[in-house]
Amino acid sequence: MLSRMSGIHLARGAAIGVVETIPGVSGGTMALVVGIYERLIAQGAHLVGAARGLLPGAAGGDVAPREELRRLDWGLLLPVALGMVLAVLAASQVLPGLIEDHPVGARAVFLGMVAASVAVPLRITGRLRGLREWALVVVAFAGTFAVSALPPAVGDGRPPMPLVALAAAVAVCALVLPGFSGSFLLLVFGLYEPTLRAVRDLDLAYIAVFGLGAVLGLASFVSVLTWLLEHHRRTLMVIMIGVLLGALRALWPWQDDARGVLAPDPGWWWMLLPAAAGAAVVLAIMAVERRVDGSAAPAAPDDTPEQATTQVMDRVPGPVAEPGGNRAVDRAVEADVTRPIPRVEPPPRRDR
């Protein structure tokens, strides 16, 4: 029988899993709302180390995957993961049918959610500075707009498997990008509905390729993004503003099967209601998360080494002993209004 704490973690995981299936809502934000964000970040560092250790040759370095896995808090991870899986399975039974039966309304809801999530990088950066930052926004907008306008890739009734693996590798980067959700990135790739259908139908080949891509992305891209957020934080947030704005093209409610833009229906103004509801959900979650976080973050600093290394201790007091290890580590995260960015320590080297 589940203990009381395991049941609480199960419910927390279910809440995170539900929002991860909705474009525009960040699972990291929900993790902070339910009070386990910092603990998951500490565990995520070990998962990244273990995943990197699985890479062949120099890419894996001297990481010991078994040692990293031994340090994981399975009492937290297992019920949270189970809750997330159950929530995703439940959502996959409902969302595909709703999207197929009400495509215009569903896209209107997602449009409102993603439009509201633009507030995340804007709140971090503050006002854009100079021609360079405006140019970055325009370039990111144009590139994302062009990608989101591409027709969905389908082969024998489902997307090509290499594209599925690539999309999963990129979507896992939402673990560290403030305000991004994996579902949002899948939607830009045109793989949101196919992935939900694969989970609903238990398409094991699709799920296995998706999982492999996620592991590869966790082992490679996440570490790079963490470094960028530590050293070029403001620039990355500025680029994210353009990406989110450009992705709104994929969420235009009226479009054909090839993603071609259509004119609004005569009763188009009714779609303002689901769009407003979607935006309200995101803003409400952000407001709760900001209250839980306890303070508003300042604008992102300039990309200078001295400013980028400024840190604040997280809300776990004192040194925290790593499970299975003898040394104590101080968990530190950068100040961030939406999701603190962890400074991932390099994994221990194998004894030679």
GROMACS .gro file of C-alpha atoms in nm:
model
  352
    1MET     CA    1   0.000   0.000   0.000
    2LEU     CA    2   0.121   0.346  -0.083
    3SER     CA    3   0.241   0.555   0.208
    4ARG     CA    4   0.086   0.895   0.267
    5MET     CA    5   0.392   1.074   0.127
    6SER     CA    6   0.403   0.847  -0.179
    7GLY     CA    7   0.038   0.929  -0.244
    8ILE     CA    8   0.115   1.301  -0.221
    9HIS     CA    9   0.404   1.261  -0.466
   10LEU     CA   10   0.176   1.062  -0.696
   11ALA     CA   11  -0.075   1.349  -0.699
   12ARG     CA   12   0.205   1.599  -0.760
   13GLY     CA   13   0.329   1.396  -1.055
   14ALA     CA   14  -0.023   1.377  -1.197
   15ALA     CA   15  -0.055   1.757  -1.181
   16ILE     CA   16   0.277   1.799  -1.364
   17GLY     CA   17   0.181   1.537  -1.623
   18VAL     CA   18  -0.151   1.704  -1.699
   19VAL     CA   19   0.003   2.043  -1.771
   20GLU     CA   20   0.283   1.886  -1.976
   21THR     CA   21   0.022   1.762  -2.224
   22ILE     CA   22  -0.106   2.117  -2.277
   23PRO     CA   23   0.093   2.351  -2.506
   24GLY     CA   24   0.184   2.677  -2.337
   25VAL     CA   25   0.194   2.548  -1.980
   26SER     CA   26   0.532   2.455  -1.833
   27GLY     CA   27   0.565   2.140  -1.628
   28GLY     CA   28   0.849   2.306  -1.437
   29THR     CA   29   0.614   2.584  -1.334
   30MET     CA   30   0.367   2.331  -1.197
   31ALA     CA   31   0.650   2.150  -1.016
   32LEU     CA   32   0.729   2.475  -0.838
   33VAL     CA   33   0.362   2.531  -0.756
   34VAL     CA   34   0.329   2.186  -0.594
   35GLY     CA   35   0.652   2.239  -0.400
   36ILE     CA   36   0.898   1.986  -0.543
   37TYR     CA   37   1.080   2.187  -0.810
   38GLU     CA   38   1.412   2.218  -0.627
   39ARG     CA   39   1.418   1.849  -0.536
   40LEU     CA   40   1.343   1.749  -0.895
   41ILE     CA   41   1.619   1.978  -1.021
   42ALA     CA   42   1.868   1.812  -0.785
   43GLN     CA   43   1.758   1.472  -0.915
   44GLY     CA   44   1.766   1.596  -1.273
   45ALA     CA   45   2.136   1.674  -1.240
   46HIS     CA   46   2.204   1.308  -1.164
   47LEU     CA   47   1.979   1.194  -1.451
   48VAL     CA   48   2.170   1.419  -1.692
   49GLY     CA   49   2.497   1.276  -1.564
   50ALA     CA   50   2.373   0.920  -1.605
   51ALA     CA   51   2.244   0.987  -1.955
   52ARG     CA   52   2.572   1.147  -2.058
   53GLY     CA   53   2.759   0.845  -1.926
   54LEU     CA   54   2.570   0.627  -2.174
   55LEU     CA   55   2.712   0.820  -2.471
   56PRO     CA   56   3.004   0.646  -2.643
   57GLY     CA   57   3.360   0.772  -2.644
   58ALA     CA   58   3.457   1.125  -2.544
   59ALA     CA   59   3.094   1.240  -2.548
   60GLY     CA   60   3.029   1.042  -2.233
   61GLY     CA   61   3.347   1.159  -2.061
   62ASP     CA   62   3.440   0.994  -1.734
   63VAL     CA   63   3.084   0.982  -1.601
   64ALA     CA   64   2.981   0.674  -1.402
   65PRO     CA   65   2.610   0.614  -1.484
   66ARG     CA   66   2.568   0.357  -1.204
   67GLU     CA   67   2.702   0.601  -0.945
   68GLU     CA   68   2.472   0.877  -1.068
   69LEU     CA   69   2.169   0.647  -1.058
   70ARG     CA   70   2.261   0.535  -0.707
   71ARG     CA   71   2.229   0.893  -0.586
   72LEU     CA   72   1.871   0.932  -0.703
   73ASP     CA   73   1.588   0.969  -0.451
   74TRP     CA   74   1.368   0.687  -0.576
   75GLY     CA   75   1.110   0.753  -0.305
   76LEU     CA   76   1.039   1.084  -0.478
   77LEU     CA   77   1.102   0.996  -0.842
   78LEU     CA   78   0.903   0.672  -0.870
   79PRO     CA   79   0.564   0.803  -0.747
   80VAL     CA   80   0.609   1.135  -0.931
   81ALA     CA   81   0.697   0.951  -1.253
   82LEU     CA   82   0.404   0.712  -1.206
   83GLY     CA   83   0.167   1.004  -1.153
   84MET     CA   84   0.295   1.175  -1.466
   85VAL     CA   85   0.260   0.859  -1.675
   86LEU     CA   86  -0.094   0.797  -1.554
   87ALA     CA   87  -0.190   1.160  -1.623
   88VAL     CA   88  -0.042   1.150  -1.974
   89LEU     CA   89  -0.223   0.823  -2.047
   90ALA     CA   90  -0.552   0.972  -1.926
   91ALA     CA   91  -0.501   1.293  -2.124
   92SER     CA   92  -0.417   1.092  -2.437
   93GLN     CA   93  -0.760   0.930  -2.416
   94VAL     CA   94  -0.938   1.267  -2.411
   95LEU     CA   95  -0.736   1.531  -2.594
   96PRO     CA   96  -0.705   1.369  -2.942
   97GLY     CA   97  -1.082   1.332  -2.968
   98LEU     CA   98  -1.143   1.690  -2.854
   99ILE     CA   99  -0.889   1.825  -3.102
  100GLU     CA  100  -1.033   1.619  -3.389
  101ASP     CA  101  -1.394   1.715  -3.307
  102HIS     CA  102  -1.325   2.081  -3.224
  103PRO     CA  103  -1.003   2.178  -3.406
  104VAL     CA  104  -1.079   2.551  -3.422
  105GLY     CA  105  -1.170   2.579  -3.056
  106ALA     CA  106  -0.873   2.366  -2.945
  107ARG     CA  107  -0.627   2.580  -3.141
  108ALA     CA  108  -0.790   2.893  -3.000
  109VAL     CA  109  -0.729   2.767  -2.646
  110PHE     CA  110  -0.367   2.682  -2.727
  111LEU     CA  111  -0.322   3.019  -2.899
  112GLY     CA  112  -0.430   3.197  -2.582
  113MET     CA  113  -0.201   2.983  -2.368
  114VAL     CA  114   0.111   3.038  -2.578
  115ALA     CA  115   0.037   3.409  -2.624
  116ALA     CA  116   0.014   3.447  -2.245
  117SER     CA  117   0.337   3.252  -2.195
  118VAL     CA  118   0.526   3.524  -2.385
  119ALA     CA  119   0.505   3.710  -2.054
  120VAL     CA  120   0.759   3.468  -1.905
  121PRO     CA  121   1.071   3.575  -2.101
  122LEU     CA  122   0.944   3.935  -2.112
  123ARG     CA  123   0.918   3.942  -1.734
  124ILE     CA  124   1.273   3.806  -1.709
  125THR     CA  125   1.433   4.043  -1.961
  126GLY     CA  126   1.232   4.359  -1.905
  127ARG     CA  127   1.239   4.611  -2.189
  128LEU     CA  128   1.435   4.513  -2.500
  129ARG     CA  129   1.760   4.705  -2.537
  130GLY     CA  130   1.902   4.833  -2.861
  131LEU     CA  131   1.895   4.721  -3.222
  132ARG     CA  132   2.071   4.389  -3.154
  133GLU     CA  133   1.798   4.254  -2.927
  134TRP     CA  134   1.520   4.367  -3.158
  135ALA     CA  135   1.704   4.200  -3.448
  136LEU     CA  136   1.729   3.875  -3.248
  137VAL     CA  137   1.354   3.883  -3.185
  138VAL     CA  138   1.281   3.940  -3.554
  139VAL     CA  139   1.515   3.662  -3.672
  140ALA     CA  140   1.379   3.415  -3.415
  141PHE     CA  141   1.023   3.512  -3.507
  142ALA     CA  142   1.087   3.465  -3.880
  143GLY     CA  143   1.260   3.130  -3.835
  144THR     CA  144   0.992   2.986  -3.608
  145PHE     CA  145   0.714   3.127  -3.827
  146ALA     CA  146   0.864   2.951  -4.130
  147VAL     CA  147   0.905   2.618  -3.948
  148SER     CA  148   0.553   2.627  -3.804
  149ALA     CA  149   0.411   2.695  -4.151
  150LEU     CA  150   0.555   2.370  -4.292
  151PRO     CA  151   0.296   2.101  -4.362
  152PRO     CA  152   0.297   1.811  -4.116
  153ALA     CA  153   0.531   1.530  -4.215
  154VAL     CA  154   0.350   1.200  -4.255
  155GLY     CA  155   0.471   0.884  -4.416
  156ASP     CA  156   0.270   0.563  -4.383
  157GLY     CA  157   0.010   0.732  -4.168
  158ARG     CA  158   0.253   0.853  -3.903
  159PRO     CA  159   0.556   1.085  -3.897
  160PRO     CA  160   0.900   0.953  -3.995
  161MET     CA  161   1.080   0.800  -3.699
  162PRO     CA  162   1.395   1.018  -3.734
  163LEU     CA  163   1.174   1.325  -3.704
  164VAL     CA  164   1.009   1.179  -3.394
  165ALA     CA  165   1.348   1.122  -3.230
  166LEU     CA  166   1.466   1.473  -3.320
  167ALA     CA  167   1.149   1.633  -3.191
  168ALA     CA  168   1.175   1.440  -2.863
  169ALA     CA  169   1.538   1.546  -2.821
  170VAL     CA  170   1.442   1.911  -2.868
  171ALA     CA  171   1.124   1.888  -2.659
  172VAL     CA  172   1.315   1.759  -2.356
  173CYS     CA  173   1.496   2.094  -2.352
  174ALA     CA  174   1.176   2.237  -2.207
  175LEU     CA  175   1.302   2.095  -1.877
  176VAL     CA  176   1.530   2.397  -1.839
  177LEU     CA  177   1.378   2.665  -2.063
  178PRO     CA  178   1.158   2.904  -1.860
  179GLY     CA  179   0.796   2.899  -1.968
  180PHE     CA  180   0.843   2.637  -2.239
  181SER     CA  181   0.650   2.312  -2.246
  182GLY     CA  182   0.742   1.999  -2.436
  183SER     CA  183   0.393   1.987  -2.588
  184PHE     CA  184   0.441   2.337  -2.726
  185LEU     CA  185   0.761   2.235  -2.905
  186LEU     CA  186   0.594   1.920  -3.038
  187LEU     CA  187   0.312   2.134  -3.172
  188VAL     CA  188   0.560   2.352  -3.362
  189PHE     CA  189   0.703   2.035  -3.520
  190GLY     CA  190   0.352   1.919  -3.609
  191LEU     CA  191   0.388   1.614  -3.384
  192TYR     CA  192   0.159   1.705  -3.096
  193GLU     CA  193  -0.149   1.512  -3.211
  194PRO     CA  194   0.049   1.216  -3.354
  195THR     CA  195   0.231   1.175  -3.022
  196LEU     CA  196  -0.093   1.184  -2.822
  197ARG     CA  197  -0.246   0.928  -3.057
  198ALA     CA  198   0.062   0.705  -3.025
  199VAL     CA  199   0.029   0.709  -2.646
  200ARG     CA  200  -0.346   0.647  -2.668
  201ASP     CA  201  -0.303   0.354  -2.907
  202LEU     CA  202   0.008   0.222  -2.725
  203ASP     CA  203   0.217   0.244  -3.043
  204LEU     CA  204   0.525   0.089  -2.884
  205ALA     CA  205   0.757   0.158  -3.180
  206TYR     CA  206   0.670   0.529  -3.177
  207ILE     CA  207   0.698   0.549  -2.798
  208ALA     CA  208   1.036   0.371  -2.797
  209VAL     CA  209   1.183   0.604  -3.063
  210PHE     CA  210   1.043   0.905  -2.879
  211GLY     CA  211   1.198   0.784  -2.552
  212LEU     CA  212   1.535   0.725  -2.718
  213GLY     CA  213   1.531   1.076  -2.863
  214ALA     CA  214   1.445   1.219  -2.521
  215VAL     CA  215   1.739   1.037  -2.359
  216LEU     CA  216   1.980   1.165  -2.627
  217GLY     CA  217   1.845   1.517  -2.587
  218LEU     CA  218   1.879   1.494  -2.209
  219ALA     CA  219   2.239   1.380  -2.244
  220SER     CA  220   2.344   1.648  -2.492
  221PHE     CA  221   2.116   1.950  -2.540
  222VAL     CA  222   2.012   2.007  -2.177
  223SER     CA  223   2.369   2.057  -2.057
  224VAL     CA  224   2.433   2.304  -2.340
  225LEU     CA  225   2.117   2.497  -2.259
  226THR     CA  226   2.206   2.507  -1.890
  227TRP     CA  227   2.543   2.658  -1.980
  228LEU     CA  228   2.380   2.913  -2.211
  229LEU     CA  229   2.134   3.012  -1.938
  230GLU     CA  230   2.422   3.064  -1.697
  231HIS     CA  231   2.645   3.264  -1.931
  232HIS     CA  232   2.415   3.415  -2.199
  233ARG     CA  233   2.087   3.423  -2.013
  234ARG     CA  234   1.948   3.751  -2.142
  235THR     CA  235   2.028   3.674  -2.505
  236LEU     CA  236   1.855   3.336  -2.481
  237MET     CA  237   1.546   3.492  -2.320
  238VAL     CA  238   1.530   3.753  -2.596
  239ILE     CA  239   1.544   3.478  -2.860
  240MET     CA  240   1.266   3.293  -2.678
  241ILE     CA  241   1.039   3.596  -2.715
  242GLY     CA  242   1.070   3.573  -3.093
  243VAL     CA  243   1.027   3.196  -3.090
  244LEU     CA  244   0.703   3.213  -2.892
  245LEU     CA  245   0.562   3.490  -3.111
  246GLY     CA  246   0.656   3.308  -3.432
  247ALA     CA  247   0.499   2.984  -3.309
  248LEU     CA  248   0.159   3.153  -3.288
  249ARG     CA  249   0.140   3.090  -3.663
  250ALA     CA  250   0.096   2.717  -3.595
  251LEU     CA  251  -0.191   2.794  -3.357
  252TRP     CA  252  -0.402   3.010  -3.585
  253PRO     CA  253  -0.748   2.856  -3.529
  254TRP     CA  254  -0.852   2.847  -3.896
  255GLN     CA  255  -0.620   2.637  -4.112
  256ASP     CA  256  -0.638   2.342  -4.347
  257ASP     CA  257  -0.475   1.999  -4.314
  258ALA     CA  258  -0.153   2.130  -4.471
  259ARG     CA  259  -0.133   2.418  -4.219
  260GLY     CA  260  -0.250   2.670  -4.476
  261VAL     CA  261  -0.404   2.982  -4.320
  262LEU     CA  262  -0.777   3.026  -4.380
  263ALA     CA  263  -1.004   3.325  -4.327
  264PRO     CA  264  -1.193   3.329  -3.995
  265ASP     CA  265  -1.547   3.194  -3.979
  266PRO     CA  266  -1.834   3.446  -3.965
  267GLY     CA  267  -1.870   3.381  -3.593
  268TRP     CA  268  -1.499   3.421  -3.531
  269TRP     CA  269  -1.545   3.640  -3.228
  270TRP     CA  270  -1.676   3.338  -3.032
  271MET     CA  271  -1.322   3.200  -3.046
  272LEU     CA  272  -1.208   3.491  -2.833
  273LEU     CA  273  -1.369   3.315  -2.536
  274PRO     CA  274  -1.160   2.991  -2.546
  275ALA     CA  275  -0.850   3.196  -2.630
  276ALA     CA  276  -0.911   3.419  -2.327
  277ALA     CA  277  -0.978   3.112  -2.111
  278GLY     CA  278  -0.648   2.955  -2.219
  279ALA     CA  279  -0.459   3.275  -2.144
  280ALA     CA  280  -0.631   3.304  -1.806
  281VAL     CA  281  -0.523   2.950  -1.710
  282VAL     CA  282  -0.157   3.025  -1.787
  283LEU     CA  283  -0.164   3.362  -1.610
  284ALA     CA  284  -0.333   3.207  -1.306
  285ILE     CA  285  -0.068   2.935  -1.281
  286MET     CA  286   0.205   3.195  -1.318
  287ALA     CA  287   0.045   3.407  -1.042
  288VAL     CA  288   0.025   3.111  -0.804
  289GLU     CA  289   0.381   3.011  -0.888
  290ARG     CA  290   0.502   3.365  -0.827
  291ARG     CA  291   0.330   3.369  -0.488
  292VAL     CA  292   0.485   3.033  -0.400
  293ASP     CA  293   0.824   3.153  -0.518
  294GLY     CA  294   0.789   3.442  -0.272
  295SER     CA  295   0.941   3.722  -0.477
  296ALA     CA  296   0.960   3.869  -0.824
  297ALA     CA  297   1.285   3.826  -1.010
  298PRO     CA  298   1.469   4.123  -1.157
  299ALA     CA  299   1.530   4.167  -1.525
  300ALA     CA  300   1.785   3.928  -1.669
  301PRO     CA  301   2.140   4.064  -1.640
  302ASP     CA  302   2.362   4.145  -1.931
  303ASP     CA  303   2.560   3.851  -2.068
  304THR     CA  304   2.880   3.908  -1.875
  305PRO     CA  305   3.065   3.640  -1.679
  306GLU     CA  306   3.058   3.840  -1.356
  307GLN     CA  307   2.684   3.902  -1.366
  308ALA     CA  308   2.594   3.559  -1.501
  309THR     CA  309   2.748   3.381  -1.202
  310THR     CA  310   2.527   3.557  -0.945
  311GLN     CA  311   2.337   3.294  -0.751
  312VAL     CA  312   2.092   3.263  -0.467
  313MET     CA  313   2.054   2.965  -0.240
  314ASP     CA  314   1.735   2.771  -0.291
  315ARG     CA  315   1.479   2.720  -0.017
  316VAL     CA  316   1.641   2.401   0.115
  317PRO     CA  317   1.847   2.514   0.418
  318GLY     CA  318   2.204   2.410   0.472
  319PRO     CA  319   2.412   2.149   0.293
  320VAL     CA  320   2.228   1.849   0.154
  321ALA     CA  321   2.393   1.509   0.167
  322GLU     CA  322   2.367   1.322  -0.159
  323PRO     CA  323   2.213   0.974  -0.125
  324GLY     CA  324   2.482   0.709  -0.153
  325GLY     CA  325   2.764   0.960  -0.123
  326ASN     CA  326   2.982   1.088   0.161
  327ARG     CA  327   3.015   1.451   0.063
  328ALA     CA  328   2.764   1.726   0.120
  329VAL     CA  329   2.670   1.969  -0.153
  330ASP     CA  330   2.499   2.306  -0.144
  331ARG     CA  331   2.221   2.316  -0.400
  332ALA     CA  332   2.221   2.653  -0.570
  333VAL     CA  333   2.002   2.795  -0.841
  334GLU     CA  334   1.995   3.120  -1.031
  335ALA     CA  335   1.720   3.365  -0.948
  336ASP     CA  336   1.443   3.319  -1.202
  337VAL     CA  337   1.083   3.431  -1.192
  338THR     CA  338   0.947   3.117  -1.354
  339ARG     CA  339   1.185   2.831  -1.302
  340PRO     CA  340   1.524   2.861  -1.133
  341ILE     CA  341   1.806   2.739  -1.351
  342PRO     CA  342   2.024   2.490  -1.165
  343ARG     CA  343   2.399   2.504  -1.175
  344VAL     CA  344   2.470   2.139  -1.250
  345GLU     CA  345   2.795   2.026  -1.098
  346PRO     CA  346   3.012   1.804  -1.319
  347PRO     CA  347   2.961   1.435  -1.245
  348PRO     CA  348   3.231   1.251  -1.047
  349ARG     CA  349   3.511   1.091  -1.241
  350ARG     CA  350   3.572   0.720  -1.235
  351ASP     CA  351   3.861   0.594  -1.026
  352ARG     CA  352   4.138   0.510  -1.255
   0.00000   0.00000   0.00000
